[in-house]
Coordinates of C-alpha atoms and ligand atoms in Angstrom, one line a residue:
X1 CA 4.4 -7.4 -5.4
X2 CA 6.8 -4.5 -5.6
X3 CA 9.6 -5.3 -8.0
X4 CA 12.5 -5.8 -6.0
X5 CA 15.9 -5.8 -7.9
X6 CA 18.2 -5.3 -5.0
X7 CA 18.3 -8.2 -2.2
X8 CA 15.7 -6.9 0.5
X9 CA 16.5 -6.6 4.1
X10 CA 13.9 -9.1 5.7
X11 CA 12.7 -6.9 9.0
X12 CA 11.9 -9.1 12.3
X13 CA 11.6 -7.9 15.8
X14 CA 14.2 -9.7 18.1
X15 CA 14.0 -10.5 21.8
X16 CA 17.0 -9.3 23.4
X17 CA 16.3 -9.3 27.4
X18 CA 19.1 -10.8 29.1
X19 CA 21.0 -11.9 26.2
X20 CA 24.6 -11.1 25.2
X21 CA 25.1 -8.6 22.6
X22 CA 28.8 -7.4 21.9
X23 CA 29.5 -4.0 20.8
X24 CA 32.9 -3.1 19.7
X25 CA 33.7 0.6 20.1
X26 CA 33.2 2.9 22.9
X27 CA 32.7 6.4 21.2
X28 CA 29.3 8.3 20.5
X29 CA 28.5 5.8 17.6
X30 CA 28.8 2.9 20.0
X31 CA 27.1 4.7 22.7
X32 CA 23.8 5.3 20.2
X33 CA 23.6 1.5 20.0
X34 CA 24.3 0.6 23.6
X35 CA 21.4 3.1 24.6
X36 CA 19.0 1.3 22.5
X37 CA 20.1 -2.2 23.6
X38 CA 19.7 -1.4 27.1
X39 CA 16.4 -0.1 26.6
X40 CA 15.7 -3.6 25.4
X41 CA 17.4 -5.1 28.3
X42 CA 20.2 -6.5 26.6
X43 CA 23.4 -7.7 28.4
X44 CA 26.2 -5.4 26.9
X45 CA 29.6 -6.5 26.6
X46 CA 31.8 -3.9 25.2
X47 CA 35.5 -4.1 23.6
X48 CA 36.9 -0.5 23.7
X49 CA 40.0 1.4 24.7
X50 CA 38.4 4.4 25.8
X51 CA 34.6 4.9 26.8
X52 CA 32.8 8.0 25.8
X53 CA 31.2 9.9 29.1
X54 CA 27.8 8.1 28.8
X55 CA 29.4 4.8 28.2
X56 CA 31.6 5.3 31.3
X57 CA 28.5 6.3 33.3
X58 CA 26.8 3.0 32.4
X59 CA 30.0 0.9 33.1
X60 CA 30.4 2.5 36.5
X61 CA 26.8 1.8 37.2
X62 CA 27.3 -1.9 36.1
X63 CA 24.8 -1.7 33.5
X64 CA 27.6 -2.7 30.7
X65 CA 30.6 -4.7 31.2
X66 CA 34.0 -3.8 29.6
X67 CA 35.5 -7.2 28.6
X68 CA 38.8 -5.9 26.9
X69 CA 40.5 -2.8 25.7
X70 CA 41.6 -3.6 22.3
X71 CA 39.7 -5.3 19.2
X72 CA 42.3 -7.5 17.9
X73 CA 41.5 -10.7 16.2
X74 CA 42.1 -13.1 19.1
X75 CA 40.0 -10.8 21.5
X76 CA 37.2 -10.6 18.8
X77 CA 37.2 -14.3 18.4
X78 CA 37.2 -15.2 22.1
X79 CA 34.5 -12.6 22.9
X80 CA 32.0 -13.6 20.0
X81 CA 30.7 -17.0 20.9
X82 CA 27.4 -17.1 22.6
X83 CA 26.4 -13.5 21.6
X84 CA 23.0 -13.2 19.7
X85 CA 24.3 -9.9 17.9
X86 CA 27.2 -8.2 17.3
X87 CA 27.8 -4.2 16.7
X88 CA 30.7 -3.1 15.2
X89 CA 30.8 0.4 15.9
X90 CA 34.4 2.0 16.1
X91 CA 35.2 5.0 14.1
X92 CA 37.6 2.8 12.1
X93 CA 36.0 1.1 9.1
X94 CA 38.7 -1.5 9.0
X95 CA 38.4 -2.6 12.5
X96 CA 34.6 -2.8 11.8
X97 CA 35.0 -4.8 8.8
X98 CA 37.4 -7.1 10.4
X99 CA 35.0 -7.6 13.4
X100 CA 32.0 -8.1 10.8
X101 CA 34.1 -10.6 9.2
X102 CA 34.6 -12.7 12.1
X103 CA 30.9 -12.6 13.3
X104 CA 29.9 -13.5 9.7
X105 CA 32.3 -16.5 10.1
X106 CA 30.6 -17.7 13.2
X107 CA 27.1 -17.0 12.1
X108 CA 26.3 -14.5 14.4
X109 CA 24.3 -11.6 12.8
X110 CA 26.6 -8.4 12.9
X111 CA 25.9 -4.7 12.2
X112 CA 28.6 -2.5 11.1
X113 CA 27.5 0.8 11.7
X114 CA 26.7 2.7 8.6
X115 CA 28.4 0.1 6.4
X116 CA 25.7 -2.2 5.2
X117 CA 28.2 -4.2 2.9
X118 CA 29.7 -6.2 5.6
X119 CA 26.8 -6.2 7.7
X120 CA 24.3 -9.2 7.9
X121 CA 21.9 -7.0 9.8
X122 CA 21.0 -3.3 10.1
X123 CA 19.4 -1.4 12.7
X124 CA 16.3 0.5 11.4
X125 CA 14.9 3.8 12.4
X126 CA 12.3 3.3 15.0
X127 CA 9.2 4.8 16.8
X128 CA 8.3 3.6 20.3
X129 CA 4.8 3.7 21.8
X130 CA 5.1 1.4 24.7
X131 CA 4.7 -2.1 23.1
X132 CA 4.2 -0.7 19.6
X133 CA 7.3 -0.7 17.6
X134 CA 7.5 0.7 14.3
X135 CA 10.7 0.3 12.4
X136 CA 11.4 2.0 8.9
X137 CA 14.6 1.0 6.9
X138 CA 16.0 1.6 3.5
X139 CA 18.2 -1.2 3.5
X140 CA 20.8 1.1 4.4
X141 CA 20.8 2.7 1.3
X142 CA 19.5 6.4 2.6
X143 CA 19.6 6.3 6.6
X144 CA 18.5 10.2 6.4
X145 CA 15.6 9.4 4.3
X146 CA 14.7 6.7 7.0
X147 CA 14.9 9.2 9.6
X148 CA 12.9 11.8 7.9
X149 CA 10.4 9.1 7.1
X150 CA 10.1 8.5 10.6
X151 CA 9.6 11.8 11.6
X152 CA 6.5 11.7 9.1
X153 CA 5.0 8.6 10.5
X154 CA 5.8 9.8 14.1
X155 CA 3.8 12.6 13.7
X156 CA 0.8 10.5 12.8
X157 CA 0.9 8.0 15.6
X158 CA -1.0 9.2 18.4
X159 CA 0.8 9.4 22.1
X160 CA -1.7 6.8 23.7
X161 CA -0.9 4.2 21.2
X162 CA 1.5 2.4 23.7
X163 CA -1.7 2.3 26.3
X164 CA -4.0 1.0 23.6
X165 CA -1.9 -1.9 22.9
X166 CA -1.7 -2.8 26.3
X167 CA -5.1 -2.5 26.9
X168 CA -5.8 -4.9 23.9
X169 CA -3.2 -7.2 24.9
X170 CA -5.1 -7.4 28.7
X171 CA -8.5 -8.0 26.7
X172 CA -7.2 -10.8 24.4
X173 CA -8.2 -13.4 26.3
X174 CA -11.7 -12.1 27.2
X175 CA -12.2 -11.4 23.5
X176 CA -11.0 -14.8 22.5
X177 CA -13.5 -16.4 24.9
X178 CA -16.6 -14.5 23.9
X179 CA -15.5 -14.8 20.1
X180 CA -14.0 -18.1 19.5
X181 CA -14.5 -17.5 15.7
X182 CA -11.4 -15.8 14.4
X183 CA -12.7 -13.6 11.8
X184 CA -15.6 -12.4 14.2
X185 CA -12.8 -11.5 16.6
X186 CA -11.3 -9.4 14.1
X187 CA -14.4 -7.7 13.3
X188 CA -14.7 -6.9 17.1
X189 CA -11.2 -5.5 17.3
X190 CA -11.6 -3.0 14.2
X191 CA -14.9 -2.0 15.2
X192 CA -13.5 -1.2 18.5
X193 CA -10.6 0.6 16.8
X194 CA -12.8 2.7 14.7
X195 CA -14.8 3.9 17.7
X196 CA -14.7 5.6 21.0
X197 CA -13.5 2.8 22.7
X198 CA -10.1 3.3 21.2
X199 CA -10.0 6.8 22.1
X200 CA -10.6 6.0 26.0
X201 CA -8.0 3.3 26.0
X202 CA -5.4 5.8 24.6
X203 CA -6.6 8.0 27.3
X204 CA -6.0 5.5 29.9
X205 CA -9.7 5.2 30.8
X206 CA -9.9 1.3 30.6
X207 CA -13.2 1.0 32.5
X208 CA -15.1 2.7 29.5
X209 CA -13.1 1.1 27.0
X210 CA -14.0 -2.2 28.5
X211 CA -17.6 -1.3 28.4
X212 CA -17.3 -0.1 24.7
X213 CA -15.7 -3.3 23.9
X214 CA -18.6 -5.3 25.5
X215 CA -21.2 -3.4 23.8
X216 CA -19.5 -4.5 20.5
X217 CA -19.4 -7.9 21.5
X218 CA -22.8 -7.8 22.2
X219 CA -24.0 -6.4 19.1
X220 CA -21.7 -7.3 16.1
X221 CA -23.4 -10.4 14.6
X222 CA -21.2 -12.4 12.1
X223 CA -22.6 -10.7 9.1
X224 CA -20.8 -10.4 6.3
X225 CA -20.9 -7.3 3.8
X226 CA -19.5 -6.1 0.4
X227 CA -17.6 -3.0 -0.4
X228 CA -17.6 -1.8 -3.9
X229 CA -14.8 0.2 -4.0
X230 CA -13.1 2.5 -7.0
X231 CA -9.5 2.2 -7.1
X232 CA -8.8 4.9 -9.4
X233 CA -6.9 4.7 -12.6
X234 CA -3.6 3.1 -11.5
X235 CA -1.5 5.7 -9.5
X236 CA -2.0 4.3 -5.8
X237 CA -1.7 8.0 -4.8
X238 CA -5.2 8.5 -6.4
X239 CA -6.9 5.9 -4.1
X240 CA -9.3 7.8 -1.8
X241 CA -8.5 7.6 2.2
X242 CA -11.7 5.6 2.4
X243 CA -10.6 3.1 -0.4
X244 CA -7.5 2.5 1.5
X245 CA -9.1 2.1 4.9
X246 CA -11.5 -0.5 3.5
X247 CA -8.3 -2.3 1.7
X248 CA -7.0 -2.2 5.2
X249 CA -9.6 -3.8 6.7
X250 CA -11.1 -6.6 4.2
X251 CA -11.1 -10.2 4.6
X252 CA -11.0 -10.9 0.7
X253 CA -10.4 -8.8 -2.3
X254 CA -12.0 -9.6 -5.6
X255 CA -10.0 -7.7 -8.5
X256 CA -9.7 -8.1 -12.1
X257 CA -7.2 -7.0 -14.6
X258 CA -7.6 -3.4 -14.7
X259 CA -6.0 -3.2 -11.3
X260 CA -2.4 -2.4 -11.2
X261 CA 0.1 -4.4 -9.0
X262 CA 1.0 -1.1 -7.2
X263 CA -2.8 -0.8 -6.1
X264 CA -3.0 -4.5 -4.7
X265 CA 0.0 -3.9 -2.9
X266 CA -2.0 -1.6 -0.5
X267 CA -4.3 -4.4 0.4
X268 CA -4.0 -5.9 3.9
X269 CA -1.0 -8.4 3.8
X270 CA -3.4 -11.4 5.1
X271 CA -6.5 -10.7 2.9
X272 CA -7.3 -13.4 0.4
X273 CA -6.8 -11.9 -3.2
X274 CA -9.3 -13.4 -5.5
X275 CA -8.7 -12.7 -9.3
X276 CA -12.0 -12.6 -11.3
X277 CA -10.7 -11.1 -14.7
X278 CA -9.5 -12.8 -17.7
X279 CA -7.4 -15.8 -17.6
X280 CA -5.2 -17.6 -20.3
X281 CA -7.4 -20.4 -21.0
X282 CA -10.6 -19.0 -19.7
X283 CA -12.8 -15.9 -20.6
X284 CA -13.4 -13.2 -17.9
X285 CA -15.4 -14.7 -15.1
X286 CA -19.2 -14.0 -16.1
X287 CA -21.0 -11.3 -14.2
X288 CA -23.3 -13.7 -12.7
X289 CA -20.7 -15.9 -11.3
X290 CA -19.0 -12.6 -9.6
X291 CA -22.1 -11.9 -8.1
X292 CA -22.7 -15.2 -6.8
X293 CA -19.1 -15.4 -5.4
X294 CA -19.8 -11.9 -3.4
X295 CA -22.8 -13.1 -2.3
X296 CA -21.6 -16.3 -1.1
X297 CA -18.6 -14.9 0.9
X298 CA -20.6 -12.3 2.4
X299 CA -23.1 -14.8 3.7
X300 CA -20.1 -16.6 5.2
X301 CA -19.7 -13.6 7.3
X302 CA -16.6 -12.1 5.2
X303 CA -16.1 -8.5 4.5
X304 CA -15.7 -8.8 1.0
X305 CA -13.9 -5.8 -1.0
X306 CA -15.0 -5.9 -4.6
X307 CA -12.2 -3.7 -6.0
X308 CA -12.8 -1.9 -9.4
X309 CA -10.3 0.3 -11.5
X310 CA -11.6 3.7 -11.7
X311 CA -15.2 4.4 -10.4
X312 CA -17.4 1.5 -10.0
X313 CA -20.5 3.2 -11.4
X314 CA -18.6 4.3 -14.6
X315 CA -18.5 1.5 -17.2
X316 CA -17.8 -0.7 -14.1
X317 CA -21.1 -2.9 -13.9
X318 CA -21.3 -1.7 -10.3
X319 CA -24.9 -1.1 -11.0
X320 CA -25.5 -4.8 -11.5
X321 CA -23.5 -6.0 -8.7
X322 CA -25.3 -4.0 -6.1
X323 CA -29.0 -5.1 -7.4
X324 CA -27.6 -8.6 -7.0
X325 CA -26.6 -8.0 -3.5
X326 CA -29.8 -6.1 -2.8
X327 CA -31.8 -9.2 -4.1
X328 CA -30.0 -11.2 -1.4
X329 CA -30.3 -8.7 1.5
X330 CA -26.4 -8.3 1.6
X331 CA -25.4 -5.2 3.1
X332 CA -23.0 -3.0 1.0
X333 CA -21.3 0.3 0.6
X334 CA -20.4 1.8 -2.5
X335 CA -17.2 4.1 -2.7
X336 CA -16.5 6.2 -5.6
X337 CA -13.2 6.3 -7.4
X338 CA -11.5 8.7 -9.9
X339 CA -12.4 7.6 -13.2
X340 CA -10.1 6.9 -16.1
X341 CA -11.4 10.1 -17.9
X342 CA -10.5 12.6 -14.8
X343 CA -7.2 10.7 -14.2
X344 CA -6.0 10.4 -18.1
X345 CA -7.2 14.0 -18.5
X346 CA -5.1 15.3 -15.4
X347 CA -2.2 13.5 -16.0
X348 CA -2.1 14.2 -19.8
X349 CA -2.5 17.8 -19.5
X350 CA -5.6 17.7 -21.4
X351 CA -8.8 19.7 -19.7
X352 CA -12.0 17.8 -20.4
X353 CA -13.9 21.2 -20.6
X354 CA -12.9 24.7 -21.5
X355 CA -14.6 28.1 -21.6
X356 CA -13.7 28.4 -25.2
X357 CA -14.6 25.2 -26.8
X358 CA -16.0 22.7 -24.7
X359 CA -19.2 23.3 -22.7
X360 CA -20.1 19.6 -22.1
X361 CA -18.3 16.2 -22.0
X362 CA -19.6 13.1 -22.8
X363 CA -18.3 9.4 -21.8
X364 CA -19.2 6.7 -24.2
X365 CA -17.9 3.2 -24.4
X366 CA -16.3 2.1 -27.7
X367 CA -16.8 -1.6 -26.5
X368 CA -18.0 -3.2 -29.9
X369 CA -20.9 -5.7 -29.7
X370 CA -20.4 -9.4 -30.1
X371 CA -21.4 -9.2 -33.8
X372 CA -18.4 -6.4 -34.2
X373 CA -20.6 -3.6 -34.7
X374 CA -20.9 -0.2 -32.9
X375 CA -24.1 1.2 -31.7
X376 CA -23.3 4.6 -30.3
X377 CA -25.2 7.9 -30.7
X378 CA -23.1 9.2 -33.6
X379 CA -25.3 12.4 -34.3
X380 CA -24.6 13.5 -30.5
X381 CA -21.2 12.9 -30.5
X382 CA -19.8 14.2 -33.8
X383 CA -20.7 17.8 -32.6
X384 CA -18.4 20.4 -32.0
X385 CA -18.7 22.2 -28.4
X386 CA -17.8 19.3 -26.5
X387 CA -15.6 16.9 -25.4
X388 CA -16.1 12.9 -26.2
X389 CA -14.0 10.7 -23.8
X390 CA -14.4 6.8 -25.3
X391 CA -13.5 4.0 -22.8
X392 CA -12.8 0.5 -24.1
X393 CA -12.1 2.1 -27.7
X394 CA -8.7 0.6 -28.5
X395 CA -9.6 -2.0 -30.9
X396 CA -12.4 0.0 -32.5
X397 CA -10.3 3.2 -33.0
X398 CA -10.3 3.3 -36.9
X399 CA -14.0 2.4 -36.9
X400 CA -14.7 5.2 -34.2
X401 CA -12.8 7.8 -36.2
X402 CA -14.2 6.9 -39.2
X403 CA -17.8 7.3 -37.9
X404 CA -17.3 10.5 -36.4
X405 CA -16.2 12.0 -39.7
X406 CA -18.9 10.3 -41.5
X407 CA -21.2 12.3 -39.0
X408 CA -19.8 15.6 -39.6
X409 CA -16.5 15.9 -37.8
X410 CA -13.7 17.1 -39.9
X411 CA -10.7 14.8 -40.2
X412 CA -8.6 17.8 -38.8
X413 CA -10.8 17.4 -35.6
X414 CA -8.2 17.0 -32.7
X415 CA -8.1 13.7 -30.8
X416 CA -5.8 12.0 -28.3
X417 CA -5.2 8.7 -26.9
X418 CA -3.8 8.0 -23.3
X419 CA -2.6 4.5 -22.6
X420 CA -2.1 3.1 -19.0
X421 CA -2.9 6.6 -17.8
X422 CA -1.5 8.0 -14.5
X423 CA 0.7 5.0 -14.3
X424 CA 4.5 5.3 -14.5
X425 CA 4.7 4.1 -17.8
X426 CA 1.7 6.2 -19.3
X427 CA 1.9 7.3 -23.1
X428 CA 0.1 10.0 -24.7
X429 CA -0.2 10.3 -28.5
X430 CA -2.1 13.5 -29.9
X431 CA -3.4 13.9 -33.4
X432 CA -6.5 14.3 -35.4
X433 CA -9.4 12.0 -36.3
X434 CA -7.8 11.5 -39.6
X435 CA -4.3 10.2 -38.3
X436 CA -4.7 9.0 -34.7
X437 CA -5.8 5.5 -35.7
X438 CA -2.5 5.1 -37.9
X439 CA -0.3 6.7 -35.0
X440 CA -1.9 4.3 -32.5
X441 CA -1.1 1.3 -34.5
X442 CA 2.3 2.0 -35.3
X443 CA 2.8 3.0 -31.6
X444 CA 1.5 -0.4 -30.8
X445 CA -1.3 1.3 -28.3
X446 CA -2.8 -1.2 -26.2
X447 CA -5.8 -1.4 -23.7
X448 CA -6.1 0.1 -21.2
X449 CA -6.3 3.3 -23.1
X450 CA -8.8 6.2 -23.1
X451 CA -9.7 8.3 -26.3
X452 CA -10.4 12.0 -25.9
X453 CA -11.8 13.8 -28.9
X454 CA -12.5 17.4 -29.0
X455 CA -10.8 20.7 -29.4
X456 CA -9.6 20.6 -25.8
X457 CA -6.8 18.2 -27.0
X458 CA -5.3 21.6 -28.5
X459 CA -5.4 23.2 -25.1
X460 CA -3.2 20.2 -23.7
X461 CA -0.7 21.9 -21.3
X462 CA 2.4 20.3 -19.6
X463 CA 4.3 21.4 -16.5
X464 CA 7.5 23.2 -17.3
X465 CA 10.2 20.6 -16.3
Ligands
LIG1 N1 -14.6 1.9 -14.1 C1 -13.6 2.3 -15.0 C2 -13.8 1.9 -16.4 C3 -13.9 0.6 -16.6 S1 -14.1 0.2 -18.3 C4 -13.3 3.9 -14.7 O1 -14.1 4.3 -14.1 O2 -12.3 4.3 -15.1 C5 -12.3 -0.1 -18.7 C6 -11.7 0.9 -19.7 O3 -11.4 1.9 -18.5 C7 -10.6 0.6 -20.5 O4 -10.7 -0.1 -21.7 C8 -9.9 1.9 -20.6 O5 -10.6 2.6 -21.7 C9 -10.5 2.8 -19.4 N2 -9.4 2.7 -18.6 C10 -9.3 2.5 -17.1 N3 -8.0 2.6 -16.8 C11 -7.4 3.5 -17.7 C12 -6.0 3.7 -17.5 N4 -5.4 3.7 -16.5 N5 -5.4 4.5 -18.6 C13 -6.4 4.7 -19.6 N6 -7.6 4.1 -19.9 C14 -8.1 3.5 -18.7

C-alpha cells in the first residue's frame, strides 16, 4: 500500500548450494561477497589477476576456482554461461559495468558492487540465525542505512531463533497430522510462539518444547474470537504494541475509511482485509451487518480483528459491537487506542487542559441527526474554564459556532480545527468562534477533522524548528 515512486527491488531467497557463481575481482570487495557465497555453499569461480590473502587461502584449500587472470570481454563471455549469478566486484567501475552489461545480455542476474544502476540484483544486509534469514535492503539507495537497520533488528532477534526454527521444522509433520485444518495449525503455532514452549526450544530443550506443543494441540479448540482494537488517529507510530501484535496475528481485518493506508500496511500480509465503510454506490454497512459479519467469522473459527480509528470506545460504536458479541457468546478483547482528541492535541501543540484556563475537557459529537438538527448540551458546553472537543463536526461547524455564541461564549472565544491530525498531511487552523467557519470553508477543510474550542488554543506551542 506504500506509494512506490521508484521501481522497487523484489526480495527473494535463492538456493545456491552446488551452483556456479562467477565473481569478477580478487580484492577485498570480492572477498566479502565470496565469504557470503561460500557460507551458502555456492561453487565460486573467480576471474582476477591478483587474489587478496583470504581469497588466496580459499583457492589453496580448493574452495574457489580461479578460472582466468583478466576480465576481458572474451573471457567474461566464455565464463558466464551456466552461472546462476554474477558478481562484478573489482575496484574498477568500468570493468564492473562491462561485466554487468555482458551478464544482462545473457539474462544472468548480476550485481555490480556498490553500483545499483547497471545491476539486476543487489545483495541486502543480512541477519543470520540458523535457518532464519532476515534481509534488509534500501534498494541500493543507502547501504549504510541498511547496515544501521540491521544492527537495530539484530539486537531484537534472540540468539536461539535458529534453534527455534529447526524445532518448528522438525515438528511440522507432527502438527500437520494432528491439525489438518490450516487455520487451526496456525493458531497452534502462534499460541506456541507466545508461550514457554518457544523459549524452551530457543534454549535447546526440545523435550520440554514438544510437551508444551502437545499440550497446546490438545487444548486449543477451533474457537474464533474478536479483537476490537483502536488504531489511533493515523500515524502508525501511535499504534500500541498490543494492537501491532494482534494485527500480526489476525486471520481477517474489518476496517473502515478512518483507517489510513499506512496503518493497514502493518497488518499481516496474508490476512484478509474486509472494508466495511462507506462505498461509492452504497452507504456505510449498517452496524447490524457489521456485527453479524464479526459473529459469522468468529463462529467459523477465525481470529477477527475489528480495527477502528482512534479508540474503539470513543464515538466508535465499540460498545454496541461487544454487546452483540456477548449475546452470541463470542470471546473478545478490547484494546484501547489513542483517541483523535489526544492525537490531534499533541500533534497540533494544543494542550487539552491548562492550569490557568481549562480545568475540564468535554468530548462531544457534532454529528447532526437525520433531520439536520444538533442536539447537544449547549449550556454545559458554552462555559469558560474548560475545553470542548468536537468529533464529527466539520459539516456542522457554522451551526456549532453559532450555537455556542448564542449560549453565551463571546465570538472572540478561541477555537481551532485539526484536519487529518497526526498524519503527514495534517493541517491546523486556529481562530475564534466568529471566524473559524469562514477560515475552514476557505481552506476546504474536510473530514476527518476535530474541533477544539477553548482558551487552550491560545496556549498552542510549536517546537522550535
Ligand atoms: N473512535 C475515534 C472517533 C471516531 S468518530 C477516536 O477515538 O478518535 C470519527 C471522528 O473522529 C471524525 O469525524 C473526526 O472528528 C475524528 N477523527 C478521527 N481521526 C482523526 C484525525 N486523524 N484527525 C482529526 N480528526 C479525527
